[in-house]
Coordinates of C-alpha atoms in Angstrom, one line a residue:
M1 CA -154.2 -4.9 59.5
A2 CA -157.3 -6.8 58.3
R3 CA -159.0 -10.1 59.1
V4 CA -158.8 -12.2 55.9
L5 CA -160.5 -15.4 54.7
L6 CA -158.3 -17.1 52.1
T7 CA -159.8 -20.1 50.3
G8 CA -157.8 -23.0 48.9
G9 CA -154.9 -22.4 51.3
S10 CA -153.0 -25.5 50.2
G11 CA -153.0 -24.5 46.5
F12 CA -150.0 -23.3 44.5
I13 CA -151.1 -19.7 44.2
A14 CA -152.8 -19.5 47.7
A15 CA -149.7 -20.7 49.5
H16 CA -147.8 -17.7 48.2
V17 CA -150.8 -15.4 48.9
L18 CA -150.8 -16.7 52.5
D19 CA -147.1 -15.9 53.0
L20 CA -147.6 -12.3 51.8
L21 CA -150.7 -11.7 53.9
L22 CA -148.8 -12.8 57.0
E23 CA -145.9 -10.5 55.9
H24 CA -148.3 -7.6 55.6
N25 CA -149.4 -8.3 59.2
H26 CA -153.0 -9.5 58.3
S27 CA -154.8 -12.1 60.4
V28 CA -155.7 -15.0 58.2
V29 CA -158.1 -17.9 58.3
T30 CA -157.5 -20.2 55.3
T31 CA -159.7 -23.0 54.1
V32 CA -158.3 -26.5 53.4
R33 CA -159.9 -29.8 52.5
S34 CA -158.4 -31.8 55.4
Q35 CA -156.9 -31.5 58.9
E36 CA -153.7 -33.0 57.5
K37 CA -153.2 -30.1 55.1
A38 CA -154.0 -27.6 57.8
Q39 CA -151.3 -29.3 60.0
K40 CA -148.7 -29.0 57.2
I41 CA -149.3 -25.3 56.8
K42 CA -149.3 -24.8 60.6
E43 CA -146.0 -26.6 61.0
A44 CA -144.4 -24.5 58.2
H45 CA -145.3 -21.3 60.2
P46 CA -144.2 -22.3 63.7
K47 CA -143.8 -18.7 65.0
I48 CA -147.3 -17.6 63.9
G49 CA -150.0 -17.9 66.5
K50 CA -153.7 -18.9 66.2
D51 CA -154.7 -15.2 66.3
K52 CA -152.7 -14.7 63.0
L53 CA -153.2 -18.0 61.3
D54 CA -156.2 -20.3 61.7
F55 CA -158.0 -22.9 59.5
A56 CA -161.5 -23.9 58.4
I57 CA -162.1 -27.3 56.8
V58 CA -164.1 -27.2 53.6
E59 CA -164.0 -30.6 52.1
D60 CA -166.0 -30.0 48.9
I61 CA -166.4 -26.4 47.6
A62 CA -169.1 -27.6 45.0
K63 CA -171.5 -28.6 47.8
P64 CA -174.3 -26.1 48.5
G65 CA -173.5 -24.2 51.7
A66 CA -169.9 -25.3 51.7
F67 CA -168.7 -21.9 53.0
D68 CA -171.6 -21.1 55.3
K69 CA -169.6 -21.8 58.5
A70 CA -166.2 -20.7 57.1
V71 CA -167.3 -17.1 56.6
I72 CA -168.3 -16.7 60.2
S73 CA -165.4 -15.4 62.4
E74 CA -164.6 -13.6 65.6
P75 CA -163.2 -11.1 65.0
P76 CA -165.3 -10.8 61.8
F77 CA -163.7 -10.8 58.3
D78 CA -162.9 -7.7 56.4
I79 CA -161.6 -9.3 53.2
V80 CA -162.2 -12.6 51.3
I81 CA -159.7 -13.9 48.8
H82 CA -161.2 -16.8 46.8
T83 CA -158.5 -18.9 45.0
A84 CA -160.1 -22.3 45.4
S85 CA -160.9 -23.7 41.9
P86 CA -159.7 -26.7 39.9
F87 CA -157.0 -26.4 37.2
H88 CA -156.2 -29.7 35.7
F89 CA -157.3 -31.8 32.7
N90 CA -157.4 -35.2 34.5
V91 CA -161.2 -35.4 34.4
T92 CA -163.8 -38.0 33.7
D93 CA -166.9 -35.8 34.0
T94 CA -166.3 -32.2 32.8
K95 CA -169.4 -30.8 34.6
K96 CA -168.7 -32.6 37.9
D97 CA -164.9 -32.2 37.9
L98 CA -164.5 -28.7 36.5
L99 CA -167.7 -26.7 35.9
D100 CA -169.5 -27.3 39.2
P101 CA -166.6 -26.7 41.6
A102 CA -165.7 -23.4 39.9
I103 CA -169.2 -22.0 39.4
I104 CA -170.9 -23.3 42.6
G105 CA -167.7 -22.6 44.7
T106 CA -167.7 -19.0 43.5
T107 CA -171.4 -18.2 43.8
G108 CA -171.6 -20.2 47.0
I109 CA -169.0 -18.2 48.8
L110 CA -170.6 -14.9 47.7
K111 CA -174.0 -16.0 48.9
A112 CA -172.4 -17.1 52.3
I113 CA -170.7 -13.7 52.6
K114 CA -173.9 -11.8 51.9
K115 CA -175.9 -13.9 54.4
S116 CA -173.5 -14.3 57.3
A117 CA -170.5 -11.9 56.9
P118 CA -171.8 -8.4 56.5
S119 CA -168.5 -7.0 57.7
V120 CA -166.7 -8.1 54.5
K121 CA -166.0 -5.1 52.3
R122 CA -163.7 -6.5 49.6
V123 CA -163.7 -9.8 47.8
V124 CA -160.9 -10.8 45.4
I125 CA -161.4 -13.8 43.1
T126 CA -158.8 -15.7 41.1
S127 CA -160.0 -16.1 37.6
S128 CA -158.0 -16.8 34.5
F129 CA -156.8 -15.7 31.0
A130 CA -159.0 -18.6 30.0
S131 CA -162.0 -16.3 30.7
I132 CA -160.6 -13.7 28.3
I133 CA -159.1 -15.6 25.3
D134 CA -161.2 -16.8 22.4
G135 CA -159.7 -20.3 22.1
A136 CA -161.3 -20.9 18.7
K137 CA -159.3 -18.1 17.2
T138 CA -156.0 -19.7 18.4
T139 CA -152.9 -17.4 18.2
R140 CA -154.9 -14.5 16.6
P141 CA -151.9 -12.4 15.3
G142 CA -152.4 -8.6 15.7
Y143 CA -155.3 -8.7 18.1
T144 CA -154.8 -7.2 21.6
Y145 CA -156.4 -8.9 24.6
S146 CA -157.4 -6.9 27.6
E147 CA -159.8 -6.9 30.5
K148 CA -162.6 -6.0 28.1
D149 CA -162.5 -9.4 26.4
W150 CA -164.6 -12.4 27.3
N151 CA -164.2 -16.0 26.1
P152 CA -167.3 -16.7 24.0
V153 CA -167.4 -20.5 24.9
T154 CA -170.9 -22.0 25.2
E155 CA -172.3 -24.6 27.5
E156 CA -172.4 -27.1 24.6
E157 CA -168.7 -26.5 23.8
A158 CA -167.8 -26.7 27.5
I159 CA -168.6 -30.4 27.8
Q160 CA -166.8 -31.5 24.6
N161 CA -163.4 -31.9 26.2
P162 CA -161.5 -31.0 29.4
S163 CA -159.7 -28.1 27.8
N164 CA -162.9 -26.4 26.8
G165 CA -164.3 -27.4 30.2
Y166 CA -161.5 -25.6 32.0
R167 CA -161.9 -22.4 30.0
A168 CA -165.6 -22.5 30.4
S169 CA -165.4 -23.1 34.2
K170 CA -163.3 -19.9 34.6
T171 CA -165.5 -17.9 32.2
F172 CA -168.8 -19.0 33.7
A173 CA -167.6 -18.6 37.3
E174 CA -166.3 -15.1 36.8
K175 CA -169.5 -14.0 35.0
A176 CA -171.5 -15.5 37.8
A177 CA -169.6 -13.5 40.3
W178 CA -170.1 -10.2 38.5
G179 CA -173.7 -11.1 38.0
F180 CA -174.2 -11.7 41.7
V181 CA -172.8 -8.3 42.6
E182 CA -175.0 -6.5 40.0
Q183 CA -178.2 -8.3 41.0
E184 CA -177.7 -8.8 44.8
K185 CA -175.9 -5.5 45.5
P186 CA -174.0 -6.8 48.5
N187 CA -172.0 -4.7 50.9
F188 CA -168.7 -5.7 49.4
T189 CA -166.9 -4.7 46.2
L190 CA -165.4 -7.2 43.8
A191 CA -162.0 -7.6 42.0
T192 CA -160.9 -10.4 39.7
V193 CA -157.4 -11.4 39.0
G194 CA -156.5 -13.4 35.9
S195 CA -153.6 -15.7 35.4
R196 CA -153.3 -19.4 36.4
G197 CA -152.6 -21.2 33.2
P198 CA -154.4 -18.3 32.8
D199 CA -156.3 -16.8 35.8
V200 CA -158.2 -13.7 37.1
I201 CA -158.9 -12.2 40.5
I202 CA -162.2 -10.7 41.6
T203 CA -162.6 -8.2 44.5
L204 CA -165.9 -7.6 46.2
M205 CA -165.8 -4.4 46.1
Q206 CA -165.4 -7.1 43.8
T207 CA -162.0 -7.5 42.1
Q208 CA -161.1 -10.3 39.6
C209 CA -157.6 -11.4 38.8
C210 CA -157.1 -13.0 35.3
P211 CA -153.7 -14.6 34.9
P212 CA -152.3 -16.7 32.1
L213 CA -149.8 -19.6 32.7
V214 CA -148.5 -19.3 36.2
L215 CA -144.8 -20.4 36.7
G216 CA -142.5 -19.9 39.6
P217 CA -141.1 -21.7 42.7
I218 CA -143.2 -24.1 44.6
V219 CA -143.9 -24.1 48.3
H220 CA -142.0 -27.2 49.5
Y221 CA -144.2 -28.3 52.4
L222 CA -147.1 -28.7 50.0
N223 CA -145.6 -30.0 46.8
S224 CA -143.8 -32.9 45.4
L225 CA -142.7 -33.7 41.8
D226 CA -145.8 -35.9 41.4
A227 CA -148.2 -33.3 42.6
L228 CA -147.0 -30.2 40.8
N229 CA -149.4 -27.5 39.6
T230 CA -150.1 -28.1 35.9
S231 CA -148.2 -25.0 34.6
N232 CA -144.9 -26.0 36.3
Q233 CA -145.0 -29.6 35.0
R234 CA -143.5 -28.3 31.7
I235 CA -140.4 -27.1 33.6
R236 CA -140.1 -30.4 35.5
D237 CA -140.4 -32.3 32.2
I238 CA -137.8 -30.2 30.4
M239 CA -135.2 -30.3 33.2
T240 CA -135.6 -34.0 33.8
G241 CA -135.2 -35.0 30.1
A242 CA -138.8 -36.1 29.6
C243 CA -138.9 -33.8 26.5
K244 CA -135.4 -34.4 25.3
S245 CA -136.5 -36.0 22.0
E246 CA -139.0 -33.2 21.2
L247 CA -140.3 -30.2 23.1
K248 CA -144.1 -30.0 23.5
P249 CA -145.9 -27.1 21.9
T250 CA -146.1 -24.0 24.2
G251 CA -149.9 -23.6 24.0
T252 CA -150.4 -20.4 26.0
F253 CA -147.7 -17.9 25.1
I254 CA -148.0 -15.5 28.0
W255 CA -147.2 -16.1 31.6
V256 CA -146.7 -14.6 35.1
D257 CA -144.6 -15.6 38.1
V258 CA -146.6 -16.9 41.0
R259 CA -145.0 -14.4 43.4
D260 CA -146.2 -11.5 41.3
L261 CA -149.6 -13.0 41.0
A262 CA -149.8 -13.5 44.8
L263 CA -148.8 -9.8 45.2
C264 CA -151.5 -8.8 42.8
H265 CA -154.1 -10.6 45.0
V266 CA -152.9 -8.9 48.1
K267 CA -152.8 -5.4 46.5
A268 CA -156.2 -6.0 44.9
A269 CA -157.5 -6.6 48.5
E270 CA -155.7 -3.7 50.1
L271 CA -155.9 -0.8 47.6
P272 CA -159.2 1.2 47.4
E273 CA -158.6 1.9 43.7
A274 CA -158.7 -1.8 42.9
A275 CA -162.4 -2.1 43.8
N276 CA -164.8 -3.4 41.1
K277 CA -162.1 -4.0 38.6
R278 CA -160.9 -6.9 36.5
F279 CA -157.1 -7.4 36.2
F280 CA -155.4 -9.1 33.3
I281 CA -152.1 -10.2 34.9
T282 CA -149.2 -11.1 32.7
A283 CA -145.5 -10.5 32.6
G284 CA -145.2 -11.0 28.9
Y285 CA -144.4 -13.7 26.3
F286 CA -142.6 -17.0 26.7
S287 CA -142.1 -20.2 24.9
N288 CA -141.0 -23.7 25.9
K289 CA -137.9 -23.2 23.7
E290 CA -136.9 -20.2 25.8
I291 CA -137.4 -22.2 29.0
A292 CA -135.2 -25.0 27.7
N293 CA -132.4 -22.5 26.7
I294 CA -132.6 -20.8 30.1
I295 CA -132.2 -24.0 31.9
R296 CA -129.3 -25.2 29.7
E297 CA -127.4 -21.9 30.3
A298 CA -128.1 -21.6 34.0
Y299 CA -127.7 -25.2 35.0
P300 CA -124.9 -26.8 32.9
K301 CA -125.2 -30.1 34.8
L302 CA -128.7 -30.5 33.3
A303 CA -127.6 -29.7 29.8
S304 CA -127.6 -33.4 28.7
N305 CA -131.4 -33.5 29.6
I306 CA -132.3 -30.5 27.5
P307 CA -133.4 -30.8 23.8
T308 CA -131.3 -29.2 21.1
G309 CA -131.6 -28.4 17.4
D310 CA -134.7 -29.7 15.7
A311 CA -136.1 -31.1 18.9
L312 CA -136.7 -27.5 20.0
K313 CA -138.8 -26.4 17.1
A314 CA -142.2 -27.6 18.4
G315 CA -141.7 -25.4 21.5
D316 CA -141.0 -22.2 19.6
Y317 CA -143.3 -19.3 18.7
P318 CA -145.7 -19.7 15.8
A319 CA -144.2 -18.5 12.5
D320 CA -147.3 -16.3 11.7
G321 CA -147.2 -14.4 15.0
I322 CA -149.1 -14.2 18.3
Y323 CA -151.8 -12.1 19.9
K324 CA -150.8 -9.0 21.8
Y325 CA -151.8 -8.1 25.4
D326 CA -152.6 -5.0 27.4
N327 CA -151.7 -5.3 31.1
S328 CA -151.5 -1.6 31.7
R329 CA -154.3 -1.7 34.4
T330 CA -152.3 -4.1 36.5
V331 CA -149.1 -2.0 36.2
D332 CA -150.8 1.3 36.8
V333 CA -153.3 0.4 39.5
L334 CA -151.5 -2.4 41.4
G335 CA -148.0 -1.0 40.7
I336 CA -146.5 -4.4 39.8
K337 CA -143.0 -4.7 38.4
F338 CA -142.8 -8.1 37.0
I339 CA -140.1 -10.7 37.7
P340 CA -138.3 -11.5 34.4
L341 CA -138.7 -15.0 32.8
K342 CA -135.1 -15.9 33.3
Q343 CA -135.2 -15.3 37.0
S344 CA -138.5 -17.1 37.4
I345 CA -137.2 -20.2 35.6
I346 CA -133.9 -20.3 37.5
D347 CA -135.8 -20.0 40.8
T348 CA -138.4 -22.6 39.8
V349 CA -135.7 -25.2 38.8
K350 CA -133.9 -24.7 42.1
S351 CA -137.2 -25.2 44.1
L352 CA -137.9 -28.4 42.1
Q353 CA -134.4 -29.7 42.7
E354 CA -135.0 -29.3 46.4
V355 CA -137.9 -31.8 46.2
G356 CA -135.9 -34.3 44.2
A357 CA -135.9 -33.3 40.5

């Protein structure tokens, strides 16, 4: 059992990480932006006492010193899992809404750990496939992406549009984390995990997780159809008929189920061999066309909402092919056996129906 600080506890990924940490008998303090969100999480775990689940309010992770108080605990923390970072494109100021929260939030928590939480030995950070892929080279047929790759986006490109801003925020934040460990030589190791439409995790013994698009069932006490994570919005739109006339392009063609990603975070925190590694986390390929066909087959009552024929074409794979991926480190080191796409979509649709879809 370890004492764990989990940031962004009301987020899509973090909510699943929290459940796994509690299942693994860890004692968790999770940060949230308001007392209201803390209360919702507390009410969803009525049998868990304060010694196993507690909260710290961090209203704005981009403020200097935002985590200074949160990292102080009695008993002291052994592990920090940092998932708090924006993933959306509804921005008016790319720097303020995307870059600053990601970069300042990541470096801020590392500085706070070094200053006030010397007991912390492992830090895991959620990054993204966005920090790996070279967006300018689009589908890049024949090329194999892995943990060795870095998105070459520049500061000038970052402020051109929200899409560039998101990719840059993940890239700059992860590089800043690795730079901090190299320059400051703290007591902890780092790991990064990448997925989240795509993301990465970092562990201190730093570890970074880099996931791509993150699909999977929502945690009902935190989500509604109007407040879905960005990745799952495509499933909602397909099943409710919003895309009946024409599917949207898939965009990112690799994915991971949120439950597998959460397990990667926890294993990156627990396993000694995960220290100081970057993990590219993906279950494989998918397309919006495949999602539509799975929903039609598994949920006949929704068939009238699902596009057919030519309306599916825009959501198919590109005719000239797609990049390859190497997720062998995740499989070999973390021991992950990925949930299949069909099962993930079926479970996600069911969870969305339970909140009114």
